[in-house]
Amino acid sequence: MTQKDQQSYDQSLYAIHNRLFFRLFQLGNSLDRQCVNELGISSVHWAVLGALSRPQTNSVMSFTELTEYLDVSRQNLDGVLKRLEREGYVIRQIDTTDRRAKNIMLTQEGIARWEQLQENIYNFYKQALNGFTLDDMISFTHLANKLTNGLNDIKING
């Protein structure tokens, strides 16, 4: 491949990369907007309630576990939790074994809100994925996991 061909290839590849990441940006914004419009809850609030409602958590996770599970910063999670606390959906409790640590717990209102959302969430998924085959969904999940791993491996300045 000549240097000119390589530059042309690099520019084409850059354009594809740019378009892909822009579409991911748009996808995230569409998800946020549709969550609020159709479910009455932000996507991040949905994610927190969903994370805490998983059977293996028994409605409780440490603050650190929750940040790692959701892959969000401590500052961002703190702001989300403050709003969910005001709404009466979660509470923070000091860990009994490590007084420096906080556990996040769904309240009865939070559990009820999550249960109330389930039918609408099912319909949300069904409509958003209309036209996807099972193989499409499995492939998309696989590709999203590969991209997540790639993002986690980025080391530009260090």
mmCIF file of C-alpha atoms in Angstrom:
data_model
loop_
_atom_site.group_PDB
_atom_site.id
_atom_site.type_symbol
_atom_site.label_atom_id
_atom_site.label_comp_id
_atom_site.label_asym_id
_atom_site.label_seq_id
_atom_site.Cartn_x
_atom_site.Cartn_y
_atom_site.Cartn_z
ATOM 1 C CA MET A 1 0.000 0.000 0.000
ATOM 2 C CA THR A 2 1.392 3.375 -0.970
ATOM 3 C CA GLN A 3 1.595 6.233 1.510
ATOM 4 C CA LYS A 4 -1.224 8.019 -0.365
ATOM 5 C CA ASP A 5 -3.408 4.877 -0.218
ATOM 6 C CA GLN A 6 -2.623 4.526 3.513
ATOM 7 C CA GLN A 7 -3.618 8.143 4.170
ATOM 8 C CA SER A 8 -6.850 7.666 2.233
ATOM 9 C CA TYR A 9 -7.556 4.454 4.156
ATOM 10 C CA ASP A 10 -6.782 6.162 7.479
ATOM 11 C CA GLN A 11 -9.132 9.052 6.616
ATOM 12 C CA SER A 12 -11.906 6.615 5.656
ATOM 13 C CA LEU A 13 -11.388 4.622 8.829
ATOM 14 C CA TYR A 14 -11.364 7.827 10.888
ATOM 15 C CA ALA A 15 -14.675 8.847 9.278
ATOM 16 C CA ILE A 16 -16.211 5.492 10.189
ATOM 17 C CA HIS A 17 -14.872 5.728 13.752
ATOM 18 C CA ASN A 18 -16.234 9.239 14.077
ATOM 19 C CA ARG A 19 -19.643 8.224 12.759
ATOM 20 C CA LEU A 20 -19.825 5.190 15.072
ATOM 21 C CA PHE A 21 -18.971 7.161 18.204
ATOM 22 C CA PHE A 22 -21.330 9.974 17.220
ATOM 23 C CA ARG A 23 -24.129 7.412 16.789
ATOM 24 C CA LEU A 24 -23.338 6.043 20.255
ATOM 25 C CA PHE A 25 -23.610 9.582 21.615
ATOM 26 C CA GLN A 26 -26.970 10.028 19.858
ATOM 27 C CA LEU A 27 -28.133 6.624 21.080
ATOM 28 C CA GLY A 28 -27.392 7.555 24.684
ATOM 29 C CA ASN A 29 -29.272 10.837 24.313
ATOM 30 C CA SER A 30 -32.243 9.084 22.692
ATOM 31 C CA LEU A 31 -32.323 6.553 25.511
ATOM 32 C CA ASP A 32 -32.256 9.313 28.131
ATOM 33 C CA ARG A 33 -35.008 11.295 26.404
ATOM 34 C CA GLN A 34 -37.283 8.304 25.802
ATOM 35 C CA CYS A 35 -36.859 7.045 29.373
ATOM 36 C CA VAL A 36 -38.070 10.342 30.765
ATOM 37 C CA ASN A 37 -40.831 10.750 28.160
ATOM 38 C CA GLU A 38 -42.185 7.206 28.257
ATOM 39 C CA LEU A 39 -41.272 5.870 31.693
ATOM 40 C CA GLY A 40 -41.139 9.082 33.722
ATOM 41 C CA ILE A 41 -37.682 8.184 35.014
ATOM 42 C CA SER A 42 -34.170 9.005 33.829
ATOM 43 C CA SER A 43 -32.043 6.208 32.413
ATOM 44 C CA VAL A 44 -29.551 6.537 35.257
ATOM 45 C CA HIS A 45 -32.313 6.309 37.881
ATOM 46 C CA TRP A 46 -33.619 3.273 36.019
ATOM 47 C CA ALA A 47 -30.116 1.752 36.120
ATOM 48 C CA VAL A 48 -29.714 2.354 39.873
ATOM 49 C CA LEU A 49 -33.127 0.910 40.729
ATOM 50 C CA GLY A 50 -32.470 -2.023 38.420
ATOM 51 C CA ALA A 51 -29.031 -2.700 39.909
ATOM 52 C CA LEU A 52 -30.401 -2.676 43.439
ATOM 53 C CA SER A 53 -33.424 -4.806 42.544
ATOM 54 C CA ARG A 54 -31.377 -7.747 41.261
ATOM 55 C CA PRO A 55 -32.041 -10.851 43.393
ATOM 56 C CA GLN A 56 -28.351 -11.334 44.225
ATOM 57 C CA THR A 57 -28.140 -7.902 45.891
ATOM 58 C CA ASN A 58 -31.104 -8.399 48.215
ATOM 59 C CA SER A 59 -31.879 -4.697 47.512
ATOM 60 C CA VAL A 60 -28.557 -3.570 49.065
ATOM 61 C CA MET A 61 -25.152 -2.725 47.560
ATOM 62 C CA SER A 62 -22.188 -0.828 48.880
ATOM 63 C CA PHE A 63 -21.609 2.577 47.336
ATOM 64 C CA THR A 64 -18.348 1.307 45.816
ATOM 65 C CA GLU A 65 -19.977 -1.832 44.374
ATOM 66 C CA LEU A 66 -22.700 0.301 42.820
ATOM 67 C CA THR A 67 -20.222 2.714 41.190
ATOM 68 C CA GLU A 68 -18.271 -0.223 39.766
ATOM 69 C CA TYR A 69 -21.366 -2.086 38.581
ATOM 70 C CA LEU A 70 -22.814 0.980 36.850
ATOM 71 C CA ASP A 71 -19.386 2.218 35.716
ATOM 72 C CA VAL A 72 -20.056 5.763 36.944
ATOM 73 C CA SER A 73 -18.007 8.180 39.022
ATOM 74 C CA ARG A 74 -18.589 8.526 42.741
ATOM 75 C CA GLN A 75 -19.606 12.174 42.208
ATOM 76 C CA ASN A 76 -22.193 11.327 39.560
ATOM 77 C CA LEU A 77 -23.644 8.487 41.612
ATOM 78 C CA ASP A 78 -23.824 10.698 44.695
ATOM 79 C CA GLY A 79 -25.975 13.238 42.829
ATOM 80 C CA VAL A 80 -28.293 10.535 41.507
ATOM 81 C CA LEU A 81 -28.641 8.976 44.950
ATOM 82 C CA LYS A 82 -29.515 12.331 46.511
ATOM 83 C CA ARG A 83 -32.472 12.657 44.161
ATOM 84 C CA LEU A 84 -33.559 9.039 44.690
ATOM 85 C CA GLU A 85 -33.324 9.627 48.447
ATOM 86 C CA ARG A 86 -35.522 12.741 48.156
ATOM 87 C CA GLU A 87 -38.033 10.666 46.197
ATOM 88 C CA GLY A 88 -37.965 8.058 48.971
ATOM 89 C CA TYR A 89 -36.677 5.225 46.746
ATOM 90 C CA VAL A 90 -33.293 4.591 48.396
ATOM 91 C CA ILE A 91 -31.534 5.187 51.682
ATOM 92 C CA ARG A 92 -27.860 5.194 52.605
ATOM 93 C CA GLN A 93 -26.767 3.331 55.687
ATOM 94 C CA ILE A 94 -23.394 3.105 57.380
ATOM 95 C CA ASP A 95 -21.912 -0.361 56.938
ATOM 96 C CA THR A 96 -21.914 -2.273 60.220
ATOM 97 C CA THR A 97 -18.457 -3.795 59.606
ATOM 98 C CA ASP A 98 -16.746 -0.700 58.125
ATOM 99 C CA ARG A 99 -18.111 2.566 59.473
ATOM 100 C CA ARG A 100 -16.395 4.491 56.634
ATOM 101 C CA ALA A 101 -18.422 2.612 54.012
ATOM 102 C CA LYS A 102 -22.014 3.300 53.011
ATOM 103 C CA ASN A 103 -24.553 0.804 51.792
ATOM 104 C CA ILE A 104 -27.300 1.817 49.401
ATOM 105 C CA MET A 105 -30.646 0.167 50.010
ATOM 106 C CA LEU A 106 -33.949 0.191 48.166
ATOM 107 C CA THR A 107 -36.821 1.319 50.362
ATOM 108 C CA GLN A 108 -40.253 -0.272 50.204
ATOM 109 C CA GLU A 109 -41.262 2.694 48.023
ATOM 110 C CA GLY A 110 -38.281 2.004 45.760
ATOM 111 C CA ILE A 111 -39.202 -1.663 45.452
ATOM 112 C CA ALA A 112 -42.805 -0.722 44.705
ATOM 113 C CA ARG A 113 -41.704 1.844 42.093
ATOM 114 C CA TRP A 114 -39.474 -0.744 40.410
ATOM 115 C CA GLU A 115 -42.300 -3.276 40.337
ATOM 116 C CA GLN A 116 -44.680 -0.619 38.990
ATOM 117 C CA LEU A 117 -42.254 0.103 36.123
ATOM 118 C CA GLN A 118 -41.849 -3.519 34.998
ATOM 119 C CA GLU A 119 -44.673 -3.716 32.453
ATOM 120 C CA ASN A 120 -43.666 -0.410 30.886
ATOM 121 C CA ILE A 121 -40.003 -1.435 30.833
ATOM 122 C CA TYR A 122 -40.955 -4.668 29.076
ATOM 123 C CA ASN A 123 -42.903 -2.674 26.477
ATOM 124 C CA PHE A 124 -40.024 -0.182 26.184
ATOM 125 C CA TYR A 125 -37.590 -3.004 25.400
ATOM 126 C CA LYS A 126 -40.037 -4.677 23.033
ATOM 127 C CA GLN A 127 -40.624 -1.504 21.024
ATOM 128 C CA ALA A 128 -36.981 -0.374 21.007
ATOM 129 C CA LEU A 129 -35.812 -3.773 19.786
ATOM 130 C CA ASN A 130 -38.608 -4.250 17.271
ATOM 131 C CA GLY A 131 -37.027 -5.680 14.146
ATOM 132 C CA PHE A 132 -34.080 -7.210 16.011
ATOM 133 C CA THR A 133 -33.751 -10.974 15.822
ATOM 134 C CA LEU A 134 -32.465 -12.938 18.780
ATOM 135 C CA ASP A 135 -29.171 -13.294 16.917
ATOM 136 C CA ASP A 136 -29.072 -9.509 16.374
ATOM 137 C CA MET A 137 -29.501 -8.901 20.107
ATOM 138 C CA ILE A 138 -26.812 -11.439 21.005
ATOM 139 C CA SER A 139 -24.425 -9.979 18.414
ATOM 140 C CA PHE A 140 -25.125 -6.416 19.544
ATOM 141 C CA THR A 141 -24.465 -7.380 23.173
ATOM 142 C CA HIS A 142 -21.233 -9.085 22.152
ATOM 143 C CA LEU A 143 -20.105 -6.042 20.163
ATOM 144 C CA ALA A 144 -21.041 -3.655 22.984
ATOM 145 C CA ASN A 145 -18.964 -5.780 25.374
ATOM 146 C CA LYS A 146 -16.015 -5.677 22.948
ATOM 147 C CA LEU A 147 -16.298 -1.882 22.703
ATOM 148 C CA THR A 148 -16.495 -1.562 26.494
ATOM 149 C CA ASN A 149 -13.320 -3.631 26.825
ATOM 150 C CA GLY A 150 -11.637 -1.472 24.179
ATOM 151 C CA LEU A 151 -12.649 1.704 25.995
ATOM 152 C CA ASN A 152 -11.318 0.317 29.264
ATOM 153 C CA ASP A 153 -7.963 -0.473 27.605
ATOM 154 C CA ILE A 154 -7.365 3.069 26.260
ATOM 155 C CA LYS A 155 -4.078 4.552 27.510
ATOM 156 C CA ILE A 156 -3.337 7.727 25.503
ATOM 157 C CA ASN A 157 -1.595 9.782 28.179
ATOM 158 C CA GLY A 158 0.271 7.301 30.248
#
